[in-house]
Short mmCIF file of C-alpha atoms in Angstrom, two decimals:
data_model
loop_
_atom_site.label_atom_id
_atom_site.label_comp_id
_atom_site.label_asym_id
_atom_site.label_seq_id
_atom_site.Cartn_x
_atom_site.Cartn_y
_atom_site.Cartn_z
CA MET V 1 -20.00 14.70 19.08
CA ASN V 2 -20.66 13.05 15.75
CA LYS V 3 -18.69 9.80 15.34
CA THR V 4 -20.39 8.74 12.11
CA ILE V 5 -18.19 8.99 9.02
CA GLN V 6 -19.67 9.16 5.54
CA LEU V 7 -17.74 6.77 3.29
CA GLN V 8 -17.33 7.58 -0.41
CA ASP V 9 -15.38 5.42 -2.85
CA LEU V 10 -14.61 7.66 -5.83
CA GLY V 11 -13.05 4.90 -7.93
CA THR V 12 -10.43 6.28 -10.37
CA LYS V 13 -10.39 10.06 -10.31
CA ASP V 14 -8.05 12.81 -11.44
CA TYR V 15 -5.88 14.17 -8.61
CA LYS V 16 -6.81 17.85 -9.12
CA GLU V 17 -10.56 17.09 -9.25
CA THR V 18 -10.28 15.06 -6.05
CA TRP V 19 -8.23 17.77 -4.35
CA GLU V 20 -10.90 20.36 -5.23
CA TYR V 21 -13.60 18.03 -3.90
CA GLN V 22 -11.65 17.57 -0.66
CA GLU V 23 -11.33 21.35 -0.30
CA GLU V 24 -15.08 21.71 -0.77
CA LEU V 25 -15.88 19.17 1.99
CA PHE V 26 -13.18 20.61 4.21
CA LYS V 27 -14.48 24.19 3.80
CA GLY V 28 -18.03 23.03 4.55
CA ILE V 29 -16.97 21.61 7.93
CA VAL V 30 -14.81 24.62 8.83
CA ASP V 31 -17.57 27.09 7.85
CA LEU V 32 -20.06 25.22 10.04
CA LYS V 33 -17.65 25.34 13.01
CA ILE V 34 -17.20 29.09 12.51
CA ARG V 35 -20.98 29.55 12.35
CA ASN V 36 -21.43 27.46 15.52
CA ARG V 37 -18.98 29.66 17.36
CA ARG V 38 -20.30 32.96 16.00
CA GLU V 39 -24.00 32.20 16.54
CA GLU V 40 -23.50 30.10 19.68
CA LEU V 41 -25.07 27.06 17.99
CA ASP V 42 -24.33 23.38 18.49
CA LEU V 43 -24.89 21.96 15.02
CA GLN V 44 -23.21 18.62 14.35
CA THR V 45 -20.24 18.70 11.98
CA PRO V 46 -20.05 15.92 9.38
CA ASN V 47 -17.07 13.62 8.81
CA TYR V 48 -16.02 12.05 5.49
CA PHE V 49 -13.66 9.31 4.34
CA LEU V 50 -12.78 9.18 0.66
CA PHE V 51 -11.20 6.19 -1.06
CA VAL V 52 -9.75 6.92 -4.49
CA GLU V 53 -7.26 5.69 -7.04
CA HIS V 54 -5.40 8.35 -9.05
CA PRO V 55 -3.92 8.21 -12.56
CA HIS V 56 -0.10 8.59 -12.39
CA VAL V 57 0.71 11.81 -10.51
CA TYR V 58 3.46 13.32 -8.40
CA THR V 59 2.60 15.72 -5.59
CA LEU V 60 4.90 17.99 -3.60
CA GLY V 61 4.00 19.11 -0.06
CA LYS V 62 4.34 22.74 1.05
CA SER V 63 7.68 22.12 2.78
CA GLY V 64 8.96 19.89 -0.03
CA ASP V 65 11.98 20.37 -2.28
CA LEU V 66 11.30 20.47 -6.02
CA SER V 67 14.70 18.92 -6.70
CA ASN V 68 13.31 15.64 -5.35
CA LEU V 69 11.38 15.36 -8.62
CA LEU V 70 13.87 13.81 -11.08
CA LEU V 71 11.83 14.41 -14.24
CA SER V 72 11.48 17.37 -16.57
CA GLU V 73 8.06 18.56 -17.73
CA LYS V 74 8.55 16.74 -21.04
CA GLN V 75 9.55 13.47 -19.32
CA LEU V 76 6.43 13.70 -17.16
CA GLU V 77 4.31 13.91 -20.31
CA THR V 78 6.11 10.92 -21.81
CA LYS V 79 5.31 8.87 -18.72
CA GLY V 80 1.68 9.98 -18.76
CA ALA V 81 2.08 11.61 -15.35
CA THR V 82 1.06 14.98 -13.92
CA PHE V 83 2.59 17.08 -11.15
CA TYR V 84 1.08 19.36 -8.49
CA LYS V 85 2.38 21.47 -5.60
CA ILE V 86 -0.17 21.03 -2.80
CA ASN V 87 -1.03 22.20 0.72
CA ARG V 88 -0.32 19.10 2.79
CA GLY V 89 2.71 18.40 4.98
CA GLY V 90 5.53 16.21 3.74
CA ASP V 91 7.72 16.22 0.64
CA ILE V 92 7.19 14.54 -2.70
CA THR V 93 5.21 11.37 -3.31
CA TYR V 94 3.67 9.37 -6.13
CA HIS V 95 0.08 8.22 -6.62
CA GLY V 96 -1.07 5.83 -9.30
CA PRO V 97 -3.01 2.69 -10.25
CA GLY V 98 -2.72 -0.18 -7.76
CA GLN V 99 -2.45 2.20 -4.82
CA ILE V 100 -5.21 2.68 -2.23
CA VAL V 101 -5.46 6.36 -1.30
CA GLY V 102 -7.53 7.35 1.70
CA TYR V 103 -8.54 10.91 2.55
CA PRO V 104 -10.23 11.28 5.99
CA ILE V 105 -11.84 14.71 6.11
CA ILE V 106 -12.98 14.70 9.71
CA ASP V 107 -13.58 17.11 12.54
CA LEU V 108 -11.16 15.89 15.19
CA GLU V 109 -13.26 17.64 17.83
CA ASN V 110 -15.69 14.75 17.25
CA PHE V 111 -12.97 12.34 18.31
CA PHE V 112 -9.91 13.86 20.05
CA THR V 113 -7.87 17.05 19.56
CA ASP V 114 -4.37 15.73 19.02
CA ILE V 115 -2.70 15.78 15.56
CA HIS V 116 0.17 13.55 16.68
CA LYS V 117 -2.31 10.95 17.93
CA TYR V 118 -4.26 11.28 14.67
CA LEU V 119 -1.18 10.49 12.56
CA ARG V 120 -0.23 7.56 14.81
CA PHE V 121 -3.82 6.19 14.51
CA LEU V 122 -3.63 6.47 10.68
CA GLU V 123 -0.38 4.52 10.74
CA GLU V 124 -1.83 1.97 13.19
CA ALA V 125 -4.85 1.29 10.93
CA ILE V 126 -2.45 0.41 8.10
CA ILE V 127 -0.09 -1.59 10.34
CA LEU V 128 -2.97 -3.72 11.67
CA THR V 129 -4.29 -4.21 8.12
CA LEU V 130 -0.93 -5.42 6.84
CA GLN V 131 -0.49 -7.70 9.84
CA GLU V 132 -3.60 -9.56 8.67
CA TYR V 133 -1.54 -10.51 5.60
CA GLY V 134 1.38 -11.69 7.72
CA ILE V 135 3.43 -8.56 7.00
CA VAL V 136 5.77 -7.49 9.78
CA CYS V 137 5.82 -3.69 9.61
CA GLY V 138 5.87 -0.63 11.82
CA ARG V 139 7.10 2.95 12.14
CA SER V 140 10.49 4.45 11.39
CA GLU V 141 11.64 6.95 14.00
CA GLY V 142 11.19 10.54 12.81
CA GLU V 143 9.59 9.45 9.51
CA THR V 144 5.81 9.44 9.10
CA GLY V 145 4.26 6.45 7.34
CA VAL V 146 4.49 2.66 7.52
CA TRP V 147 7.72 0.80 6.93
CA LEU V 148 9.10 -2.73 6.61
CA GLY V 149 12.56 -3.43 7.98
CA ALA V 150 12.81 -0.03 9.66
CA GLY V 151 16.25 0.58 11.13
CA THR V 152 17.89 -1.99 8.85
CA PRO V 153 19.73 -1.62 5.48
CA PHE V 154 16.59 -3.16 3.93
CA ALA V 155 14.14 -0.47 5.12
CA ARG V 156 11.35 0.07 2.62
CA LYS V 157 8.22 2.20 2.76
CA ILE V 158 4.85 0.69 1.93
CA CYS V 159 2.53 3.56 2.97
CA ALA V 160 3.12 7.30 2.70
CA MET V 161 1.20 9.90 4.70
CA GLY V 162 0.73 13.65 4.56
CA VAL V 163 -2.07 15.63 6.13
CA ARG V 164 -3.33 19.16 6.51
CA ALA V 165 -5.36 20.32 9.53
CA SER V 166 -7.06 23.62 10.34
CA ARG V 167 -9.49 24.27 13.20
CA TRP V 168 -9.10 20.55 13.96
CA VAL V 169 -10.46 19.57 10.56
CA THR V 170 -8.24 17.21 8.53
CA MET V 171 -7.68 16.59 4.83
CA HIS V 172 -5.28 14.63 2.60
CA GLY V 173 -4.23 11.31 4.20
CA PHE V 174 -2.44 8.10 3.23
CA ALA V 175 -1.36 6.17 0.13
CA LEU V 176 -0.88 2.42 0.53
CA ASN V 177 0.97 0.54 -2.20
CA VAL V 178 -1.06 -2.63 -2.84
CA ASN V 179 -0.49 -3.48 -6.53
CA ALA V 180 1.56 -0.39 -7.42
CA ASP V 181 4.01 -0.06 -10.33
CA LEU V 182 7.12 0.69 -8.24
CA GLY V 183 9.05 1.89 -11.31
CA TYR V 184 7.33 5.27 -10.99
CA PHE V 185 9.05 5.82 -7.65
CA ASP V 186 12.42 5.77 -9.44
CA ASN V 187 11.59 9.24 -10.79
CA ILE V 188 11.55 10.88 -7.36
CA ILE V 189 13.38 10.86 -4.04
CA PRO V 190 10.29 9.59 -2.14
CA CYS V 191 9.39 11.89 0.74
CA GLY V 192 12.81 13.50 0.27
CA ILE V 193 14.51 10.53 1.94
CA ARG V 194 17.55 9.25 0.06
CA GLY V 195 18.65 5.63 0.13
CA LYS V 196 15.34 4.18 1.25
CA ALA V 197 13.41 1.77 -0.95
CA VAL V 198 9.68 1.58 -1.60
CA THR V 199 7.62 -1.61 -1.72
CA SER V 200 4.08 -2.84 -2.45
CA LEU V 201 1.91 -5.47 -0.76
CA ASN V 202 1.80 -7.74 -3.80
CA VAL V 203 5.61 -7.70 -4.00
CA GLU V 204 5.98 -8.58 -0.32
CA LEU V 205 3.45 -11.42 -0.65
CA GLY V 206 5.03 -12.66 -3.89
CA VAL V 207 1.72 -12.57 -5.78
CA GLU V 208 0.69 -10.85 -8.98
CA LYS V 209 -2.38 -9.11 -7.55
CA VAL V 210 -3.93 -8.51 -4.15
CA ASN V 211 -7.70 -7.96 -3.80
CA GLU V 212 -7.90 -4.21 -3.20
CA GLU V 213 -11.52 -4.22 -2.07
CA GLU V 214 -10.59 -6.68 0.69
CA VAL V 215 -7.72 -4.41 1.78
CA LYS V 216 -10.11 -1.42 1.94
CA GLU V 217 -12.53 -3.38 4.15
CA LYS V 218 -9.73 -4.22 6.57
CA ILE V 219 -8.52 -0.60 6.70
CA LEU V 220 -12.07 0.60 7.52
CA LYS V 221 -12.47 -2.07 10.21
CA HIS V 222 -9.29 -0.97 12.01
CA PHE V 223 -9.94 2.74 11.47
CA SER V 224 -13.42 2.48 12.99
CA THR V 225 -12.08 0.57 16.01
CA LEU V 226 -9.26 3.03 16.67
CA PHE V 227 -11.44 6.12 16.24
CA GLU V 228 -14.51 4.50 17.88
CA ALA V 229 -16.37 5.54 14.73
CA LYS V 230 -18.97 4.00 12.48
CA PHE V 231 -19.10 4.26 8.69
CA ASP V 232 -22.26 5.19 6.89
#
């Protein structure tokens, strides 16, 4: 079992280009697993973790409802945003500057074969990271992601998640609002959930800007502990 994860920080990158790159890495792992099975080999499968920041974009998951996007094509252009229907779970979400997006493309057979546990560990890595900033947060029953004030009238989501898995290989991942422009969320019904607000770490801390590199380091620290992995 290979518990080493190759870390790549892609900086700012177009959503579609990043999606195609994810698919390439994902296919490479799946193809190797198929070859291992077919030829009775035991070649190690690689694992990847991509950090990226996207220009303004809205993405709709395969089970999502297009009516949760509240903009026309022309309005999208005016706002400098793009839109894609994609192959992850979940409904509609927004990505943009000031948001840390993480895409673990890993072979869960190197760690554990349990998608539910995988999602809970993703959430836990973010929860533990935010706790280091004094943020009280957690899960909201029946709703994937990380929330503040869950179960209260002031519930607000700080981290969205949506993943795809096939043959125990994962792709897509999480989007944590760190210094995000929350106005862009007004153009959608985030994750298809009405009446729930969205927040960002800088807003909760009452500061203009949070050091995103520091947040990334904390996420990786907690991710590696939970998954008993090491980053290369």
